[in-house]
């Protein structure tokens, strides 16, 4: 005899039927200190996100009891900043673990839809000049439009065995290419590259390269470390500096490029779901990539709101893989000429 199986709504069991929108947690009922300690951000920042994402998160649903945008955002922030779907987090706002997962997916996609709004290079000449001036103020390196580097985010092994995501340490990861300004604001973020690809290959195939090769950004360059090849629009350090000018160039390059390393530490520290301390992201590569990009969007929004204190280094397991590269100079003669001119003009 077949036994009928009842499908239970965990939220319904906890809260019963009532309003169509569940407002289980009131921001005004708790302190800013509690919000920051539990969700990583203060009240006004969360209100801003509700205004920004509310219409998207209120889309019609087939479920009988929709979860409010405010609750969805709190659930997502709780996951991003703690890296956990623990029952404790769901209990704090009154939703089940399954609902937590749905909220994270909804908010992640809403943020990814707005990535180009918050992550982009400046367009007007005055803003570009300010960008260069700010970089020059760090260590005297002229013409810098951004600093570029890659960082790895650990993910679970894809369902289909795919060795392209296995990095040199034998772990599955995404290799994320990012560019930031002198304050750590992200100007570009490509988070979908398989972990097996070396940094130079990621850059070669990236949309970022197409933008610079087509001269979309003129009269300046990015700074990259020695894992990248020297290009007319990408200045790298000299492998073996010999003259005082070359030493000065390398020192200025290193001091300026350090900004993106600090930015990676800040992002990992603020968004613990990325730092590996709670394990790998338990999603497909595509969904994991979206979570990383959503955190990048939130990083930039937080800087817009003055939450720009550099964080201390994270203690998790996500880290930059040191690239292995041959100690050879670029064969691009025009790129070598541009760097040599920079040396003679500004560092001699």
Short mmCIF file of C-alpha atoms in Angstrom, two decimals:
data_model
loop_
_atom_site.label_atom_id
_atom_site.label_comp_id
_atom_site.label_asym_id
_atom_site.label_seq_id
_atom_site.Cartn_x
_atom_site.Cartn_y
_atom_site.Cartn_z
CA UNK A 1 0.00 0.00 0.00
CA UNK A 2 1.43 3.34 -1.02
CA UNK A 3 1.96 5.80 1.78
CA UNK A 4 1.25 9.43 0.81
CA UNK A 5 4.17 11.76 1.43
CA UNK A 6 3.46 15.25 2.67
CA UNK A 7 5.75 17.96 1.37
CA UNK A 8 6.25 20.41 4.20
CA UNK A 9 7.22 24.06 3.96
CA UNK A 10 9.67 24.58 6.80
CA UNK A 11 8.87 28.25 6.94
CA UNK A 12 5.15 27.50 7.06
CA UNK A 13 5.64 25.12 9.98
CA UNK A 14 7.55 27.78 11.88
CA UNK A 15 5.37 30.79 11.15
CA UNK A 16 1.96 29.63 9.85
CA UNK A 17 -0.09 31.38 7.19
CA UNK A 18 -0.61 35.09 7.29
CA UNK A 19 0.82 37.97 5.28
CA UNK A 20 2.08 37.08 1.80
CA UNK A 21 5.37 38.81 2.51
CA UNK A 22 7.38 37.61 5.49
CA UNK A 23 8.85 40.42 7.55
CA UNK A 24 10.39 38.29 10.26
CA UNK A 25 13.19 40.59 11.24
CA UNK A 26 13.05 44.34 11.76
CA UNK A 27 16.22 46.36 11.21
CA UNK A 28 15.01 49.06 13.57
CA UNK A 29 14.76 46.55 16.42
CA UNK A 30 18.52 45.90 16.62
CA UNK A 31 21.65 47.99 17.00
CA UNK A 32 24.18 48.85 14.31
CA UNK A 33 26.75 46.89 16.28
CA UNK A 34 24.61 43.77 16.02
CA UNK A 35 24.08 44.25 12.28
CA UNK A 36 27.79 44.73 11.63
CA UNK A 37 28.80 41.73 13.76
CA UNK A 38 26.16 39.42 12.24
CA UNK A 39 25.76 40.66 8.66
CA UNK A 40 28.96 42.63 8.10
CA UNK A 41 27.37 46.00 7.34
CA UNK A 42 25.57 48.85 9.16
CA UNK A 43 21.89 49.75 8.91
CA UNK A 44 22.10 52.54 6.32
CA UNK A 45 24.10 50.33 3.96
CA UNK A 46 21.47 47.61 4.22
CA UNK A 47 18.69 50.13 3.60
CA UNK A 48 20.55 51.25 0.47
CA UNK A 49 20.67 47.66 -0.80
CA UNK A 50 16.94 47.27 -0.15
CA UNK A 51 16.27 50.37 -2.26
CA UNK A 52 18.68 49.19 -4.97
CA UNK A 53 17.51 45.59 -5.24
CA UNK A 54 13.99 45.70 -3.82
CA UNK A 55 12.13 45.77 -7.15
CA UNK A 56 14.15 42.83 -8.51
CA UNK A 57 13.75 40.77 -5.35
CA UNK A 58 9.99 41.40 -5.28
CA UNK A 59 9.41 39.64 -8.59
CA UNK A 60 6.22 37.53 -8.74
CA UNK A 61 6.68 34.11 -7.19
CA UNK A 62 4.71 30.86 -7.34
CA UNK A 63 5.28 30.35 -3.64
CA UNK A 64 2.39 31.18 -1.34
CA UNK A 65 4.57 33.17 1.04
CA UNK A 66 7.18 35.42 -0.51
CA UNK A 67 10.20 36.46 1.53
CA UNK A 68 10.66 40.21 1.76
CA UNK A 69 13.61 41.88 -0.04
CA UNK A 70 14.97 43.02 3.32
CA UNK A 71 15.04 39.46 4.65
CA UNK A 72 16.57 38.12 1.43
CA UNK A 73 19.35 40.70 1.59
CA UNK A 74 20.10 39.95 5.24
CA UNK A 75 20.27 36.23 4.44
CA UNK A 76 22.68 36.83 1.56
CA UNK A 77 24.88 39.23 3.52
CA UNK A 78 24.99 36.70 6.35
CA UNK A 79 26.28 34.06 3.97
CA UNK A 80 28.73 36.30 2.12
CA UNK A 81 30.33 37.57 5.31
CA UNK A 82 30.30 34.32 7.30
CA UNK A 83 30.54 31.70 4.56
CA UNK A 84 27.98 29.55 6.32
CA UNK A 85 24.35 28.43 5.97
CA UNK A 86 24.33 27.53 9.65
CA UNK A 87 20.90 27.23 11.27
CA UNK A 88 21.92 30.03 13.62
CA UNK A 89 21.97 32.50 10.72
CA UNK A 90 18.57 31.43 9.45
CA UNK A 91 17.11 31.48 12.95
CA UNK A 92 18.27 35.06 13.42
CA UNK A 93 15.97 36.25 10.62
CA UNK A 94 13.40 33.48 10.83
CA UNK A 95 13.93 31.36 7.72
CA UNK A 96 14.99 27.80 7.03
CA UNK A 97 18.32 26.72 5.60
CA UNK A 98 16.64 25.94 2.26
CA UNK A 99 15.19 29.45 2.16
CA UNK A 100 18.61 30.87 3.03
CA UNK A 101 20.00 29.18 -0.07
CA UNK A 102 17.24 30.58 -2.28
CA UNK A 103 17.79 34.07 -0.87
CA UNK A 104 21.51 33.94 -1.60
CA UNK A 105 20.79 32.86 -5.18
CA UNK A 106 18.25 35.67 -5.68
CA UNK A 107 20.43 38.43 -4.24
CA UNK A 108 23.52 37.15 -6.05
CA UNK A 109 21.80 37.35 -9.43
CA UNK A 110 20.38 40.79 -8.63
CA UNK A 111 23.88 42.07 -7.83
CA UNK A 112 25.44 40.43 -10.90
CA UNK A 113 22.83 42.17 -13.08
CA UNK A 114 24.19 45.48 -11.75
CA UNK A 115 27.90 44.65 -12.01
CA UNK A 116 28.56 47.03 -14.91
CA UNK A 117 26.91 49.84 -12.95
CA UNK A 118 29.43 49.59 -10.12
CA UNK A 119 32.53 48.01 -11.70
CA UNK A 120 33.94 50.02 -14.61
CA UNK A 121 36.76 52.31 -15.67
CA UNK A 122 36.08 56.06 -15.52
CA UNK A 123 35.02 57.52 -18.83
CA UNK A 124 35.39 61.31 -18.74
CA UNK A 125 38.84 62.86 -19.06
CA UNK A 126 38.75 64.58 -15.69
CA UNK A 127 38.04 61.30 -13.89
CA UNK A 128 40.80 59.51 -15.82
CA UNK A 129 43.28 62.23 -14.90
CA UNK A 130 42.26 62.00 -11.25
CA UNK A 131 42.86 58.24 -11.45
CA UNK A 132 46.40 58.82 -12.75
CA UNK A 133 47.12 61.56 -10.21
CA UNK A 134 46.03 59.36 -7.31
CA UNK A 135 48.31 56.55 -8.45
CA UNK A 136 51.19 58.96 -8.99
CA UNK A 137 50.75 60.16 -5.41
CA UNK A 138 51.42 56.67 -4.09
CA UNK A 139 54.97 56.13 -5.34
CA UNK A 140 55.62 58.42 -8.29
CA UNK A 141 54.57 56.03 -11.05
CA UNK A 142 53.03 58.11 -13.88
CA UNK A 143 50.25 57.22 -16.32
CA UNK A 144 48.75 54.38 -14.28
CA UNK A 145 45.11 53.57 -15.07
CA UNK A 146 44.90 50.58 -12.72
CA UNK A 147 46.76 47.67 -11.18
CA UNK A 148 45.92 44.14 -12.35
CA UNK A 149 46.38 40.71 -10.81
CA UNK A 150 44.69 37.33 -10.39
CA UNK A 151 43.50 35.55 -7.27
CA UNK A 152 42.08 32.06 -6.78
CA UNK A 153 38.77 31.16 -5.10
CA UNK A 154 38.29 27.55 -4.04
CA UNK A 155 35.19 25.75 -5.36
CA UNK A 156 33.86 22.21 -5.09
CA UNK A 157 34.74 19.79 -7.88
CA UNK A 158 32.28 20.15 -10.78
CA UNK A 159 29.78 17.30 -11.19
CA UNK A 160 31.38 16.36 -14.48
CA UNK A 161 35.07 15.65 -13.98
CA UNK A 162 36.69 18.77 -15.35
CA UNK A 163 40.42 19.05 -14.84
CA UNK A 164 40.41 22.61 -16.17
CA UNK A 165 39.42 23.80 -12.67
CA UNK A 166 42.29 21.97 -10.91
CA UNK A 167 45.04 24.46 -10.07
CA UNK A 168 48.72 23.75 -9.51
CA UNK A 169 48.08 22.86 -5.88
CA UNK A 170 45.66 20.14 -6.95
CA UNK A 171 42.61 22.07 -5.71
CA UNK A 172 39.56 23.12 -7.68
CA UNK A 173 39.35 26.87 -8.06
CA UNK A 174 38.37 29.86 -10.14
CA UNK A 175 41.17 32.16 -11.27
CA UNK A 176 39.74 35.68 -10.98
CA UNK A 177 41.28 38.58 -12.90
CA UNK A 178 40.76 42.00 -11.31
CA UNK A 179 41.88 45.60 -11.73
CA UNK A 180 41.61 48.24 -9.01
CA UNK A 181 42.35 51.93 -8.50
CA UNK A 182 44.53 53.48 -5.81
CA UNK A 183 41.79 53.14 -3.16
CA UNK A 184 41.02 49.52 -3.98
CA UNK A 185 37.88 50.26 -6.00
CA UNK A 186 37.50 47.52 -8.61
CA UNK A 187 37.56 48.76 -12.20
CA UNK A 188 37.28 45.33 -13.80
CA UNK A 189 36.46 41.85 -12.49
CA UNK A 190 36.40 38.65 -14.54
CA UNK A 191 35.62 35.87 -12.11
CA UNK A 192 34.86 32.88 -14.33
CA UNK A 193 38.26 31.62 -15.45
CA UNK A 194 39.19 27.98 -14.63
CA UNK A 195 41.84 27.56 -11.95
CA UNK A 196 44.20 25.58 -14.18
CA UNK A 197 44.86 28.62 -16.37
CA UNK A 198 48.00 30.60 -15.50
CA UNK A 199 47.58 34.33 -14.98
CA UNK A 200 49.19 35.24 -18.30
CA UNK A 201 46.76 33.00 -20.20
CA UNK A 202 43.77 34.43 -18.35
CA UNK A 203 44.83 37.95 -19.30
CA UNK A 204 45.50 36.95 -22.91
CA UNK A 205 41.93 35.64 -23.26
CA UNK A 206 40.21 38.27 -21.11
CA UNK A 207 37.83 40.97 -22.26
CA UNK A 208 40.16 43.39 -20.50
CA UNK A 209 42.86 42.75 -23.10
CA UNK A 210 40.46 43.42 -25.96
CA UNK A 211 39.53 46.74 -24.39
CA UNK A 212 43.14 47.88 -24.15
CA UNK A 213 44.31 46.38 -27.45
CA UNK A 214 41.59 48.34 -29.27
CA UNK A 215 42.84 51.53 -27.60
CA UNK A 216 39.60 51.99 -25.67
CA UNK A 217 41.75 53.44 -22.88
CA UNK A 218 44.49 55.70 -24.23
CA UNK A 219 47.50 57.55 -22.84
CA UNK A 220 48.13 55.27 -19.92
CA UNK A 221 48.74 51.71 -18.82
CA UNK A 222 47.99 49.06 -16.25
CA UNK A 223 50.61 47.71 -13.85
CA UNK A 224 51.03 43.94 -13.61
CA UNK A 225 53.53 41.69 -11.91
CA UNK A 226 56.00 39.39 -13.63
CA UNK A 227 53.41 36.67 -14.20
CA UNK A 228 52.22 38.81 -17.12
CA UNK A 229 54.00 39.73 -20.34
CA UNK A 230 55.05 43.31 -20.96
CA UNK A 231 52.73 45.14 -23.36
CA UNK A 232 52.44 48.73 -24.51
CA UNK A 233 49.47 49.12 -22.16
CA UNK A 234 50.78 46.86 -19.36
CA UNK A 235 53.97 47.76 -17.53
CA UNK A 236 55.71 44.93 -15.70
CA UNK A 237 58.84 45.05 -13.48
CA UNK A 238 62.28 44.35 -14.89
CA UNK A 239 63.42 40.84 -13.98
CA UNK A 240 67.04 41.86 -13.40
CA UNK A 241 67.36 45.61 -12.74
CA UNK A 242 70.88 46.91 -13.26
CA UNK A 243 70.86 50.72 -13.26
CA UNK A 244 69.69 53.10 -10.52
CA UNK A 245 66.80 54.14 -12.80
CA UNK A 246 65.72 50.52 -13.19
CA UNK A 247 65.83 49.97 -9.42
CA UNK A 248 63.77 53.11 -8.85
CA UNK A 249 61.26 51.97 -11.46
CA UNK A 250 60.90 48.54 -9.86
CA UNK A 251 60.47 50.04 -6.39
CA UNK A 252 57.77 52.44 -7.59
CA UNK A 253 56.10 49.62 -9.51
CA UNK A 254 56.06 47.32 -6.48
CA UNK A 255 54.75 49.98 -4.09
CA UNK A 256 51.95 50.86 -6.51
CA UNK A 257 51.04 47.29 -7.44
CA UNK A 258 50.74 46.41 -3.75
CA UNK A 259 47.34 48.14 -3.75
CA UNK A 260 45.66 45.18 -5.42
CA UNK A 261 47.19 42.70 -3.00
CA UNK A 262 45.72 44.74 -0.15
CA UNK A 263 42.41 44.83 -2.02
CA UNK A 264 42.35 41.03 -2.30
CA UNK A 265 43.02 40.76 1.44
CA UNK A 266 40.21 43.21 2.16
CA UNK A 267 37.72 41.31 0.00
CA UNK A 268 38.65 37.96 1.56
CA UNK A 269 38.46 39.41 5.05
CA UNK A 270 35.07 41.08 4.48
CA UNK A 271 33.51 38.20 2.52
CA UNK A 272 34.52 35.05 4.34
CA UNK A 273 32.64 32.85 1.87
CA UNK A 274 35.62 33.45 -0.44
CA UNK A 275 38.54 32.90 1.92
CA UNK A 276 38.33 29.12 2.26
CA UNK A 277 38.05 29.07 6.06
CA UNK A 278 34.51 27.62 5.80
CA UNK A 279 35.48 25.27 2.99
CA UNK A 280 35.02 25.67 -0.74
CA UNK A 281 32.06 27.33 -2.43
CA UNK A 282 29.55 24.49 -2.77
CA UNK A 283 28.24 25.52 -6.18
CA UNK A 284 28.90 24.92 -9.85
CA UNK A 285 31.71 27.01 -11.37
CA UNK A 286 29.15 29.34 -12.97
CA UNK A 287 27.23 29.97 -9.74
CA UNK A 288 30.47 30.29 -7.77
CA UNK A 289 31.69 32.86 -10.29
CA UNK A 290 28.49 34.85 -9.77
CA UNK A 291 28.95 34.80 -5.99
CA UNK A 292 32.50 36.15 -6.37
CA UNK A 293 31.26 38.88 -8.71
CA UNK A 294 28.41 39.77 -6.33
CA UNK A 295 30.96 40.21 -3.53
CA UNK A 296 33.02 42.43 -5.84
CA UNK A 297 29.95 44.61 -6.46
CA UNK A 298 29.31 44.86 -2.72
CA UNK A 299 32.97 45.73 -2.16
CA UNK A 300 32.69 48.71 -4.50
CA UNK A 301 29.35 49.81 -3.04
CA UNK A 302 30.85 49.68 0.45
CA UNK A 303 33.71 51.94 -0.66
CA UNK A 304 31.16 54.37 -2.13
CA UNK A 305 29.58 54.48 1.32
CA UNK A 306 32.82 55.27 3.10
CA UNK A 307 33.42 51.75 4.46
CA UNK A 308 36.97 51.86 3.14
CA UNK A 309 39.20 50.99 6.08
CA UNK A 310 41.83 48.54 4.85
CA UNK A 311 41.23 45.22 6.53
CA UNK A 312 43.86 42.99 8.09
CA UNK A 313 45.00 39.92 6.18
CA UNK A 314 42.49 37.07 6.20
CA UNK A 315 43.48 33.83 7.88
CA UNK A 316 41.60 31.52 5.54
CA UNK A 317 42.93 29.11 2.96
CA UNK A 318 42.23 31.05 -0.21
CA UNK A 319 45.40 32.57 -1.49
CA UNK A 320 47.16 33.82 -4.54
CA UNK A 321 49.18 31.14 -6.27
CA UNK A 322 52.69 32.27 -7.00
CA UNK A 323 53.13 32.06 -10.74
CA UNK A 324 56.01 30.10 -12.20
CA UNK A 325 57.40 31.97 -15.17
CA UNK A 326 60.53 31.99 -17.22
CA UNK A 327 62.92 34.83 -16.49
CA UNK A 328 62.67 36.29 -19.99
CA UNK A 329 61.76 39.72 -21.23
CA UNK A 330 58.92 40.46 -23.63
CA UNK A 331 59.61 40.06 -27.35
CA UNK A 332 57.29 42.99 -27.99
CA UNK A 333 59.82 45.60 -29.11
CA UNK A 334 57.29 48.44 -28.99
CA UNK A 335 56.38 47.54 -25.40
CA UNK A 336 60.07 47.49 -24.47
CA UNK A 337 60.48 50.90 -26.08
CA UNK A 338 57.54 52.33 -24.10
CA UNK A 339 58.98 51.05 -20.83
CA UNK A 340 62.46 52.29 -21.65
CA UNK A 341 61.06 55.73 -22.43
CA UNK A 342 59.25 55.68 -19.09
CA UNK A 343 62.51 54.82 -17.36
CA UNK A 344 64.43 57.62 -19.05
CA UNK A 345 61.72 60.25 -18.61
CA UNK A 346 60.67 59.64 -15.02
CA UNK A 347 63.26 57.49 -13.21
CA UNK A 348 66.68 58.56 -14.54
#
